[in-house]
Short mmCIF file of C-alpha atoms and ligand atoms in Angstrom, two decimals:
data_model
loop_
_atom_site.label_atom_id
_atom_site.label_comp_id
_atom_site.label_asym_id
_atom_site.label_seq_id
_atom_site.Cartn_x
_atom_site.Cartn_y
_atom_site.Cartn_z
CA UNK A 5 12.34 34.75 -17.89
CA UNK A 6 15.87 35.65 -16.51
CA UNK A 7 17.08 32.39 -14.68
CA UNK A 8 18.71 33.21 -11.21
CA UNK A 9 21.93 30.58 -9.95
CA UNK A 10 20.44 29.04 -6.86
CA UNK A 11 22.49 30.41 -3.60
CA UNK A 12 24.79 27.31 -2.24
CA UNK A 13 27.77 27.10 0.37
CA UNK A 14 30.57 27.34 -2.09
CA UNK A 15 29.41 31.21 -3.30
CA UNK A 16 29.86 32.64 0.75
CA UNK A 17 33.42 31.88 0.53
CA UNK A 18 35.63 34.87 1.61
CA UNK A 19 38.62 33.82 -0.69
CA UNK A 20 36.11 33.57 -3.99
CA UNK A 21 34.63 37.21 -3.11
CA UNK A 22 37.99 38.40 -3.03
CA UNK A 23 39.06 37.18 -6.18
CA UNK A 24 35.62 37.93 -7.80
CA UNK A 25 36.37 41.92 -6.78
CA UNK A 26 39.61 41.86 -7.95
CA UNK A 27 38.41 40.69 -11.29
CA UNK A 28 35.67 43.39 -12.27
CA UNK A 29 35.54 45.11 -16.10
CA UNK A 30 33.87 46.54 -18.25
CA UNK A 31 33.04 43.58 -20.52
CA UNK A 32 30.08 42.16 -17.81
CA UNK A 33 32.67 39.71 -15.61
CA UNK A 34 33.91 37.94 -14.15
CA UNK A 35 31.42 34.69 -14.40
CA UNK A 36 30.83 31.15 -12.41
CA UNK A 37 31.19 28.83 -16.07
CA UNK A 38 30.83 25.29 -15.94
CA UNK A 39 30.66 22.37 -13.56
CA UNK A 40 29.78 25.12 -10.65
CA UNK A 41 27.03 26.69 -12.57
CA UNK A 42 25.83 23.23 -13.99
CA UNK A 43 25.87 21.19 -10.53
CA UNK A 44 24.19 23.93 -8.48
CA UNK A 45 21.76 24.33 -10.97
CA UNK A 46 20.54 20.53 -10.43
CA UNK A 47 21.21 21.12 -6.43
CA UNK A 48 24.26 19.15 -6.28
CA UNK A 49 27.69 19.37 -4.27
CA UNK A 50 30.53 22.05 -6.30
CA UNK A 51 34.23 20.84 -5.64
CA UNK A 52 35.40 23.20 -8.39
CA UNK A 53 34.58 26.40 -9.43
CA UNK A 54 35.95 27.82 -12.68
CA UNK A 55 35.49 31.47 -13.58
CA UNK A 56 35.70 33.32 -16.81
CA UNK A 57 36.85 36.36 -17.64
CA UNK A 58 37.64 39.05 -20.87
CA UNK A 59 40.44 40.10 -18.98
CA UNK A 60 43.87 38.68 -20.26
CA UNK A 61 45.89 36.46 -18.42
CA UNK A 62 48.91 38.92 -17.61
CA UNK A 63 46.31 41.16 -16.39
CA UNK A 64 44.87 38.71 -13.74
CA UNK A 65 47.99 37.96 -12.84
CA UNK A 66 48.45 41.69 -11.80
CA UNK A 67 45.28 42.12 -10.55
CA UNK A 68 45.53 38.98 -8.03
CA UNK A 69 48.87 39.56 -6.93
CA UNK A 70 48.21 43.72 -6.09
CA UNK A 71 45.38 42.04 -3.75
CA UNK A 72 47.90 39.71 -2.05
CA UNK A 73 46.59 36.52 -3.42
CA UNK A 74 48.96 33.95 -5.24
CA UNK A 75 48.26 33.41 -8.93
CA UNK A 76 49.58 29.94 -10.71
CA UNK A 77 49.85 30.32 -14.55
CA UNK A 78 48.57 26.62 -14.51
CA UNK A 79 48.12 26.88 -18.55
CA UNK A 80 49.05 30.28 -19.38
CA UNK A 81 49.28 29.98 -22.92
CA UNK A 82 45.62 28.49 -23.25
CA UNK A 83 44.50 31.41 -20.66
CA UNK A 84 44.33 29.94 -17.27
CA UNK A 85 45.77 30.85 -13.96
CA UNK A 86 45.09 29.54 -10.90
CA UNK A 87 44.30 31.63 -7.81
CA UNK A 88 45.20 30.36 -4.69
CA UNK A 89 42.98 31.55 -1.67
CA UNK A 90 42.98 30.20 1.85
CA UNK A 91 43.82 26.63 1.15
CA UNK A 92 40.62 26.57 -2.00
CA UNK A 93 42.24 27.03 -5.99
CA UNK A 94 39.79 29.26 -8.68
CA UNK A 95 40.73 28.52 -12.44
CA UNK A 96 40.30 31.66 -14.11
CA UNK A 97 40.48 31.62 -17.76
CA UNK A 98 40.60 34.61 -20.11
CA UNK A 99 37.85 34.26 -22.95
CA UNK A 100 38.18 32.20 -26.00
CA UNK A 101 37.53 31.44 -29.41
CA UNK A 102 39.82 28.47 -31.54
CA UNK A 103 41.83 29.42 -34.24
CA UNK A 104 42.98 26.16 -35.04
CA UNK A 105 42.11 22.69 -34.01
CA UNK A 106 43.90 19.47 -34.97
CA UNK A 107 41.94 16.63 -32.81
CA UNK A 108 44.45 17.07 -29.94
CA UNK A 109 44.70 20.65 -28.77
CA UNK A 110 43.38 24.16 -29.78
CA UNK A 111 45.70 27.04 -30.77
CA UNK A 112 43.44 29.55 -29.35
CA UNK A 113 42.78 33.66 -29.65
CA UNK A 114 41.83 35.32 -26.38
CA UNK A 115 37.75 37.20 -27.12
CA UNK A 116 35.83 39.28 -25.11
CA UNK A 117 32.80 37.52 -26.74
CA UNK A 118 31.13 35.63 -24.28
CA UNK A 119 28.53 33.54 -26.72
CA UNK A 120 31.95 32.79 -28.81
CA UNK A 121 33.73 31.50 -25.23
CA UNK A 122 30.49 29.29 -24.83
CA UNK A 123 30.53 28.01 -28.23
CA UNK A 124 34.10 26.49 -28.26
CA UNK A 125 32.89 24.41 -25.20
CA UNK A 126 31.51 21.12 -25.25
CA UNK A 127 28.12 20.60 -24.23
CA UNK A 128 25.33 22.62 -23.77
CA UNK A 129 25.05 22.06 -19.95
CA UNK A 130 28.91 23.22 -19.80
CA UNK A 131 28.63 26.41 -21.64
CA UNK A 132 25.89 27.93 -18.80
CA UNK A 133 27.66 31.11 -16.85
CA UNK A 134 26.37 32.75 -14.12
CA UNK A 135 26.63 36.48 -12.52
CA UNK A 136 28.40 36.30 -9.36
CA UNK A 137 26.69 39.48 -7.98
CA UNK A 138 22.92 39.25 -9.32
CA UNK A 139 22.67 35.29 -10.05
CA UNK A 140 21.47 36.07 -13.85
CA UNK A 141 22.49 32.96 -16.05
CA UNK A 142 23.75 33.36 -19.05
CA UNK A 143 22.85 30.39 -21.12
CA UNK A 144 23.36 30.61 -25.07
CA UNK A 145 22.59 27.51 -26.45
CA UNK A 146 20.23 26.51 -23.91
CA UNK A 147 21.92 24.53 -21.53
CA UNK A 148 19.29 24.83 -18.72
CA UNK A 149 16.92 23.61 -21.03
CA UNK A 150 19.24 20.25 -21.61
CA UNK A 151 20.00 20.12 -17.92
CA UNK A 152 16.06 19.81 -16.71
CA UNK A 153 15.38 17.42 -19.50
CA UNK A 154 18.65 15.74 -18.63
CA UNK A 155 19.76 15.30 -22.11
CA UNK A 156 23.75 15.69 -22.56
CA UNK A 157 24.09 17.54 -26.26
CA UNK A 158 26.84 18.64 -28.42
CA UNK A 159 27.02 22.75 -28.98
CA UNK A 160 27.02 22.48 -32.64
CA UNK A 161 27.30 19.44 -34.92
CA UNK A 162 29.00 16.12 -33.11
CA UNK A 163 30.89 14.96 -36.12
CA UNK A 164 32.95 18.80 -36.17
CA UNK A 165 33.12 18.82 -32.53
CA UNK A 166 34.88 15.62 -32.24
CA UNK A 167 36.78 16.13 -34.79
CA UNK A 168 38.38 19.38 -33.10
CA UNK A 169 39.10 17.18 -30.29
CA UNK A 170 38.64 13.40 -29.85
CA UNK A 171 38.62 14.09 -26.50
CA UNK A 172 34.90 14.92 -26.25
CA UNK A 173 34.03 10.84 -27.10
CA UNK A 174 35.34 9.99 -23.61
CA UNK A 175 34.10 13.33 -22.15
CA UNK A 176 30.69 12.30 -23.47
CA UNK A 177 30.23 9.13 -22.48
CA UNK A 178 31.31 10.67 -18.91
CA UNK A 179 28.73 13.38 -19.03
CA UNK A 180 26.33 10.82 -20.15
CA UNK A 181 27.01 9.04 -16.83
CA UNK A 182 26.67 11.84 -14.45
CA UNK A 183 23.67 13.54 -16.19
CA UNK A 184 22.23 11.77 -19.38
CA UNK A 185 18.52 10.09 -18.68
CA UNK A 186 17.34 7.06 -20.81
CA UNK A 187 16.71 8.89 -23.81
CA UNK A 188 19.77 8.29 -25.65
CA UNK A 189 21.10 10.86 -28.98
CA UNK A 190 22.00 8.02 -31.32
CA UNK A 191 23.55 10.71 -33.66
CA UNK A 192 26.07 11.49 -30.87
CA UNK A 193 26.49 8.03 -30.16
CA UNK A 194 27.39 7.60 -34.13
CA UNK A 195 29.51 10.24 -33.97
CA UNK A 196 31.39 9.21 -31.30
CA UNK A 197 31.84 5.63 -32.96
CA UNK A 198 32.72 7.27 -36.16
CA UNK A 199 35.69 9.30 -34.22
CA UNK A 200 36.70 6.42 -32.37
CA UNK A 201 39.69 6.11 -33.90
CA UNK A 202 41.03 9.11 -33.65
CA UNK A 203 41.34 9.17 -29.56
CA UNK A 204 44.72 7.22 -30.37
CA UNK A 205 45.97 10.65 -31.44
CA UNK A 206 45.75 11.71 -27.70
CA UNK A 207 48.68 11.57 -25.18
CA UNK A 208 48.04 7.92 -23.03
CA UNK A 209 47.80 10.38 -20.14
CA UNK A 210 44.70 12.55 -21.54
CA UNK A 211 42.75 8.73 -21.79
CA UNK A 212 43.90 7.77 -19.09
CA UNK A 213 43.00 10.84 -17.16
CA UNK A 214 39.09 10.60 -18.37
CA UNK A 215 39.19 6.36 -18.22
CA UNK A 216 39.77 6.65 -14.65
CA UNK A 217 37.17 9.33 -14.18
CA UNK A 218 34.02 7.15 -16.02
CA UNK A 219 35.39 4.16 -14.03
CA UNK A 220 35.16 6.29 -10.67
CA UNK A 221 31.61 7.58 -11.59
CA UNK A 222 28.82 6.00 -9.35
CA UNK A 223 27.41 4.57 -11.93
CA UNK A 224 28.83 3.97 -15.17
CA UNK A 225 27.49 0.82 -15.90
CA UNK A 226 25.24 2.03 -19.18
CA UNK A 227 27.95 4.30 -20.34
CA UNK A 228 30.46 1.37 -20.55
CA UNK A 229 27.78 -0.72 -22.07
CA UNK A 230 27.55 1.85 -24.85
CA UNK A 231 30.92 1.98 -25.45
CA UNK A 232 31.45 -1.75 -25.68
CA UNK A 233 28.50 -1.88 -28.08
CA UNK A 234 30.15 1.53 -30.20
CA UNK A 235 33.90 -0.22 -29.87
CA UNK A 236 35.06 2.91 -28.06
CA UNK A 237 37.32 0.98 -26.47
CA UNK A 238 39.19 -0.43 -29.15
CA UNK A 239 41.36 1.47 -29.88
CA UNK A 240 43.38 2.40 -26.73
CA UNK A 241 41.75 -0.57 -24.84
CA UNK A 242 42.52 -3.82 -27.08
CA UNK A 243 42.84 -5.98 -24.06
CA UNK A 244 38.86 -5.64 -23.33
CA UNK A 245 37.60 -8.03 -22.21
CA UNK A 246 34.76 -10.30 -23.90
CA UNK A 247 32.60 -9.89 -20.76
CA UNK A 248 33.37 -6.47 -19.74
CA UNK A 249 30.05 -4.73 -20.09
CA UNK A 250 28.69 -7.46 -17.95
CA UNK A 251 31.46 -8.21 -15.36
CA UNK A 252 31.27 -4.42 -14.83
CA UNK A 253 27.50 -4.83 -13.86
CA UNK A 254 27.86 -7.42 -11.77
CA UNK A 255 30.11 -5.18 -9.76
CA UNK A 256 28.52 -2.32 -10.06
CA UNK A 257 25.61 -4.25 -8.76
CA UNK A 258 27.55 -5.83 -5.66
CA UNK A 259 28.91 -2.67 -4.45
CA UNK A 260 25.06 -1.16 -4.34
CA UNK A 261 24.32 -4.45 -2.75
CA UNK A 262 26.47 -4.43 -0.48
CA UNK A 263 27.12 -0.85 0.18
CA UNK A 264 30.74 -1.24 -0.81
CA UNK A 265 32.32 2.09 -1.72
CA UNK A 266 33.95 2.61 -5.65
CA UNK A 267 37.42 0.97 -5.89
CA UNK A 268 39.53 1.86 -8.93
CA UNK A 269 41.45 -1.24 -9.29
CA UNK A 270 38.32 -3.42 -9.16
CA UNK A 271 36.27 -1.34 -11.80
CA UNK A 272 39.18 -0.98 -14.36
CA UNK A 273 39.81 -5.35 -13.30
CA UNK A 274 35.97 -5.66 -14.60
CA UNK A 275 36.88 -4.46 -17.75
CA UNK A 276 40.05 -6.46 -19.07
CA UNK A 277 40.91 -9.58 -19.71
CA UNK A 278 42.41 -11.37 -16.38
CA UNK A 279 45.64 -12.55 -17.72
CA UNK A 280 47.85 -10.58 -15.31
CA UNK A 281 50.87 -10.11 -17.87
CA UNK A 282 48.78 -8.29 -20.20
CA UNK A 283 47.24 -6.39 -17.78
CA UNK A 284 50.63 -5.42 -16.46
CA UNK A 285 51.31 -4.26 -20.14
CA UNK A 286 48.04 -2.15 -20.34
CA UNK A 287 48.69 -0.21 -17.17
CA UNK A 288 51.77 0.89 -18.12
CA UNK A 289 50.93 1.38 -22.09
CA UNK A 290 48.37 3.82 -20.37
CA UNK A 291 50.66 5.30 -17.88
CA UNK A 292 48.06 4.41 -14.96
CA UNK A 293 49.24 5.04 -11.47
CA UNK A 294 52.12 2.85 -9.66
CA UNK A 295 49.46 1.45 -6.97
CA UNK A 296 46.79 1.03 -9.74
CA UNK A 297 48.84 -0.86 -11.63
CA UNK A 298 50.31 -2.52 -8.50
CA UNK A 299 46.69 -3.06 -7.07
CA UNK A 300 45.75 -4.43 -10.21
CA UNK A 301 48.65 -7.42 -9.97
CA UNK A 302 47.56 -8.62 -6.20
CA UNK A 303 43.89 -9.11 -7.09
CA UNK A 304 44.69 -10.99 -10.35
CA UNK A 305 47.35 -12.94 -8.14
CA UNK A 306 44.82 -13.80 -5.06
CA UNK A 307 43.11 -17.31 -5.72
CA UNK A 308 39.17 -17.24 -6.23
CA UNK A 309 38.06 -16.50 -3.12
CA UNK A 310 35.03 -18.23 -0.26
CA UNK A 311 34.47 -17.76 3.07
CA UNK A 312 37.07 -20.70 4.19
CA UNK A 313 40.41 -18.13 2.29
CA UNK A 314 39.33 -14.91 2.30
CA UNK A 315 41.18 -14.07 5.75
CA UNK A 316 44.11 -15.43 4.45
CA UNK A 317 43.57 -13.59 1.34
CA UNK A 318 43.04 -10.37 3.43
CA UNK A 319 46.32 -11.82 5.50
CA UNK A 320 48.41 -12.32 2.52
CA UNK A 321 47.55 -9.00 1.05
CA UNK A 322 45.48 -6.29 2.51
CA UNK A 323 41.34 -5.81 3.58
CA UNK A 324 40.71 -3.40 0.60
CA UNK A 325 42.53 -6.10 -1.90
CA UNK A 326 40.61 -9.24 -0.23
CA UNK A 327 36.99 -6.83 -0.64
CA UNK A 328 38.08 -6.38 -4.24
CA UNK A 329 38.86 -10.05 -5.01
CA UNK A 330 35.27 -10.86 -3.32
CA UNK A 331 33.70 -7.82 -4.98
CA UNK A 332 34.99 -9.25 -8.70
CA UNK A 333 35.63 -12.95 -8.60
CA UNK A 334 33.41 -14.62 -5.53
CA UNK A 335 30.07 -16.79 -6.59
CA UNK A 336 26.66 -15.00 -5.72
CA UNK A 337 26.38 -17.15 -2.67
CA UNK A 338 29.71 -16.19 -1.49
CA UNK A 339 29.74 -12.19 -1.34
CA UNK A 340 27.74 -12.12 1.42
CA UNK A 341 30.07 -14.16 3.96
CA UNK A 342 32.98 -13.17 2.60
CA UNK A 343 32.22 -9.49 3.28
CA UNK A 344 31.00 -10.40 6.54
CA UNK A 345 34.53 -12.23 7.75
CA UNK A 346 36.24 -9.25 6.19
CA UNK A 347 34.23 -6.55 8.22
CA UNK A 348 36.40 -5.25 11.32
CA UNK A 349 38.49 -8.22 10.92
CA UNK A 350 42.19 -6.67 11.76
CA UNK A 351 45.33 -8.74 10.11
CA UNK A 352 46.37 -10.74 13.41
CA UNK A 353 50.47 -11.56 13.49
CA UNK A 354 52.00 -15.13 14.69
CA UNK A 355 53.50 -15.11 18.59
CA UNK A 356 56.04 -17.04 17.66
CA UNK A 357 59.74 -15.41 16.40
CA UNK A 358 62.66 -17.09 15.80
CA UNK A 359 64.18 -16.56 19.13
CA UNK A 360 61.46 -19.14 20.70
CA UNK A 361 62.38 -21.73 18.10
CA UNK A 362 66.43 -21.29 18.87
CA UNK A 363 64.81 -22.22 22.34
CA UNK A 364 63.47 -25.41 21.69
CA UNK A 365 66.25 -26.37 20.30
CA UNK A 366 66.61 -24.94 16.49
CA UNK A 367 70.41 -24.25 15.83
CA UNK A 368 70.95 -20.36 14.20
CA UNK A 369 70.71 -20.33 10.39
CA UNK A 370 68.75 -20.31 7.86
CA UNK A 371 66.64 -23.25 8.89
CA UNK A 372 65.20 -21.00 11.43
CA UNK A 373 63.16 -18.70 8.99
CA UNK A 374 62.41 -21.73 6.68
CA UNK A 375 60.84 -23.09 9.82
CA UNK A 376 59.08 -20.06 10.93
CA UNK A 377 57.84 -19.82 7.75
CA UNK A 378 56.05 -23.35 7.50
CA UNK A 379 54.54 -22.15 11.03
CA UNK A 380 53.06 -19.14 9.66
CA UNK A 381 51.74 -21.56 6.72
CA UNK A 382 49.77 -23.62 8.81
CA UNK A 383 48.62 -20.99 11.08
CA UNK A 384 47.12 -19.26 7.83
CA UNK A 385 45.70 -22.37 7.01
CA UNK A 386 44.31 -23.03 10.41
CA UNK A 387 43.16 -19.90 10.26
CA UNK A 388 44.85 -17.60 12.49
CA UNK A 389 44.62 -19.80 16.08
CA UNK A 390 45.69 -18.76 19.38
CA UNK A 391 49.24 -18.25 20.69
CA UNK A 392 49.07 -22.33 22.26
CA UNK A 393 48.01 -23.29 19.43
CA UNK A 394 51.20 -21.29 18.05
CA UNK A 395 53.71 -23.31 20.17
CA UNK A 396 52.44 -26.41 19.63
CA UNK A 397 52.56 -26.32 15.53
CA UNK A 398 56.17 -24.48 16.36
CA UNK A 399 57.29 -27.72 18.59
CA UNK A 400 55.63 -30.14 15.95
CA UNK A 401 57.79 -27.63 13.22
CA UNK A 402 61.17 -27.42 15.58
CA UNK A 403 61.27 -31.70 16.14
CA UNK A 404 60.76 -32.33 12.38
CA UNK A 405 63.58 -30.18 11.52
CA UNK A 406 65.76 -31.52 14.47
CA UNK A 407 64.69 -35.23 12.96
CA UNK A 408 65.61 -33.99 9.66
CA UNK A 409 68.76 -32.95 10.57
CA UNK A 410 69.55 -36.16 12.70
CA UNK A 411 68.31 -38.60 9.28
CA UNK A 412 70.64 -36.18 7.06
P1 LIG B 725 33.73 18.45 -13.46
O1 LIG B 725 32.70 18.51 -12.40
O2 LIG B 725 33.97 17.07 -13.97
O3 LIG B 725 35.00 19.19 -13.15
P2 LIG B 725 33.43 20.46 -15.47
O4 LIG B 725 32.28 20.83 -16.33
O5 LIG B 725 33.92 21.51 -14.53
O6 LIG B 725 33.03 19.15 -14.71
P3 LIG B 725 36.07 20.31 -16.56
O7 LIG B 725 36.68 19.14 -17.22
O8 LIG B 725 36.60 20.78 -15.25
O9 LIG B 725 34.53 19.95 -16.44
O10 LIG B 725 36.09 21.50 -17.60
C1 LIG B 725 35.57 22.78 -17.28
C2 LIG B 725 34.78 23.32 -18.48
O11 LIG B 725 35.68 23.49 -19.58
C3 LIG B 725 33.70 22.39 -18.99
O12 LIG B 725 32.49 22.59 -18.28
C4 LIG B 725 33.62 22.76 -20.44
O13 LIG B 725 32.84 23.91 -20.61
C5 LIG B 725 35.05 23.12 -20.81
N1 LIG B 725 35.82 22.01 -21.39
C6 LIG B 725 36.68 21.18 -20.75
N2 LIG B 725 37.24 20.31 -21.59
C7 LIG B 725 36.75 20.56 -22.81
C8 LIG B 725 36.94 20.01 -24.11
N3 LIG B 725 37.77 18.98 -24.32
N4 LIG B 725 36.26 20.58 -25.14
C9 LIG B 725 35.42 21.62 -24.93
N5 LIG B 725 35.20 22.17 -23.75
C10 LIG B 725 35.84 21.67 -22.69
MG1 LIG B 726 35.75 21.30 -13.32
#
């Protein structure tokens, strides 16, 4: 039985249609490919939709830009130009087979075989194309099959695949995430393991890249646990830590708990060790992100937190820091009030400048800030009391310098 593509939102859009009748030939496309076809199949949201095509890449070019619409050779020389449409971007790439493959990238030949585009792709349940006009799936290594049984499976043998492109390890155990059941394929799970440690032939950027995208997943919690167990990790990831699979858990438990969206910093925190030099070291061996990296240092600096700091955690950092801190390093018994004295709480700022102190008496100079700044100490520790409470620790502040001063 011909399988029809469920209608969803993202097919009505007038930009797509355009681009879609721009794109007609002879050789049965353009098609939906992919994460589109995959996602809507299973009813889910589509942010991107990728479309294949046996025309080549010069020739979409034309074709876009004689129907006004921009076209971005993104990756030109692997097939791919991006259309941009009312504010929404369409990957189109040109059919493909691989010439060559060295674990890292693919010296290609364009096709106008679709089964041979399919086959070059990863798994089954992202080699599924779909007709943009009638619906019909095309599907030729049954990928629907694999989708309703929710089993993630390599197009061809694992150990080959892998070895075309270490890549596919991380991209599996992502997959896995999103749409594997409990039924695990130990043979892919060997033959990740076994190709391990080739993913330190990749650029830092490709890992990091697909890291950050299993950390961000919902759930990655039996993913990770797999690739603790299948050492995965070792080689880009040395600084592991002992208690990753379970510190990763724990969060991922907390934030379902608790409701708690998915924060970066805290997941990729869960996995590594918590010395904060070597974790500076990883972030930028990896090439994470500036505020990653940066978010990474304030939680590791932030002392364990409990419902009597965890303001003046939140004061001496920020609320999405202080959450993190609670979400990775509180007790049990503390998550709960600790998320509870974070929630609407707004950063409050001392009354009291430096012009009040001069006022009472402070001469101009530096003693001023250091004085302000044992104010602001005790206010934190107080916990943030009211603006007469403010004068009163700045008096008490203002007469033991003055005294000081006197006795010097
Ligand atoms: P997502 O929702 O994460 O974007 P996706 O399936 O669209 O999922 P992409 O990474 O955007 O995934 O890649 C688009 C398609 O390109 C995949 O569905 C797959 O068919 C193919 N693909 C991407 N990377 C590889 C790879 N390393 N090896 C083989 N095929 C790949
Ligand atoms: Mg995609």
């Amino acid at each position: 039985m011909t399988k029809i593509l469920p209608d969803a939102g993202w097919q009505h859009a007038q930009g797509l249609k355009k681009v879609l009748a721009l794109l007609q030939d002879a050789h049965g496309g353009p098609r939906y490919v992919g994460g589109a076809v995959r996602d809507t199949l299973l009813g889910l949201p589509v942010a991107d939709v990728d479309i294949a095509t046996a025309l080549l890449p010069l020739e979409v070019i034309d074709r876009l830009e004689s129907g006004g619409i921009k076209a971005i050779p993104t990756g030109i020389e692997h097939g791919t130009i991006t259309a941009a449409v009312d504010g929404k971007n369409y990957e189109i790439t040109t059919l493909r087979r691989d010439v060559a493959t060295d674990g890292r990238r693919a010296t290609v030949a364009f096709a106008t075989d679709w089964r041979e585009d399919a086959a070059r792709r990863d798994f089954t349940i992202n080699a599924l194309y779909a007709d943009p006009a009638t619906g019909e799936i095309f599907d030729y290594f049954d990928g629907s099959g694999d989708l309703q049984k929710r089993r993630l499976r390599f197009i061809g043998d694992a150990h080959q695949r892998i070895a075309e492109d270490f890549l596919r390890i991380l991209r599996y155990f992502r997959f896995l995430a999103r749409y594997g059941s409990g039924t695990l394929d130990p043979e892919a799970i060997d033959a990740c393991a076994a190709g391990a440690h080739g993913l330190t032939a990749l650029s830092r950027e490709r890992i990091a890249q697909e890291l950050t995208r299993i950390l961000a997943l919902k759930d990655p919690v039996v993913s990770v646990g797999l690739m603790v167990t299948h050492g995965i990790f070792t080689p880009f990831l040395p600084e592991l830590s002992a208690t990753a699979a379970d510190d990763l858990q724990r969060l991922v438990e907390r934030e379902q708990k608790f409701a708690q969206p998915v924060s970066l910093p805290a997941r990729f925190l869960a996995l590594v060790t918590s010395d904060a030099i070597a974790v500076d070291k990883v972030t930028a061996r990896l090439k994470l992100s500036n505020k990653l990296r940066e978010g990474c240092a304030r939680r590791l600096q932030a002392p364990t937190p409990n419902a009597g700091n965890i303001r003046a955690i939140a004061y001496g950092t920020d609320i999405d820091t202080a959450r993190d801190v609670v979400m990775l390093f509180a007790a049990d018994c503390d998550v709960q009030n600790c998320l509870a004295r974070l929630n609407g709480w707004e950063s409050p700022s001392l009354s009291i400048k430096g012009g009040a102190l001069i006022e009472m008496g402070l001469p101009t100079g530096p003693l001023v800030a250091q004085t302000l700044q044992a104010i602001e100490t005790t206010w934190v520790e107080e916990e943030f009391p009211d603006k007469e409470r403010q004068y009163a620790l700045a008096r008490q502040a203002v007469n033991t310098a003055l005294s000081a001063i006197k006795n010097a």
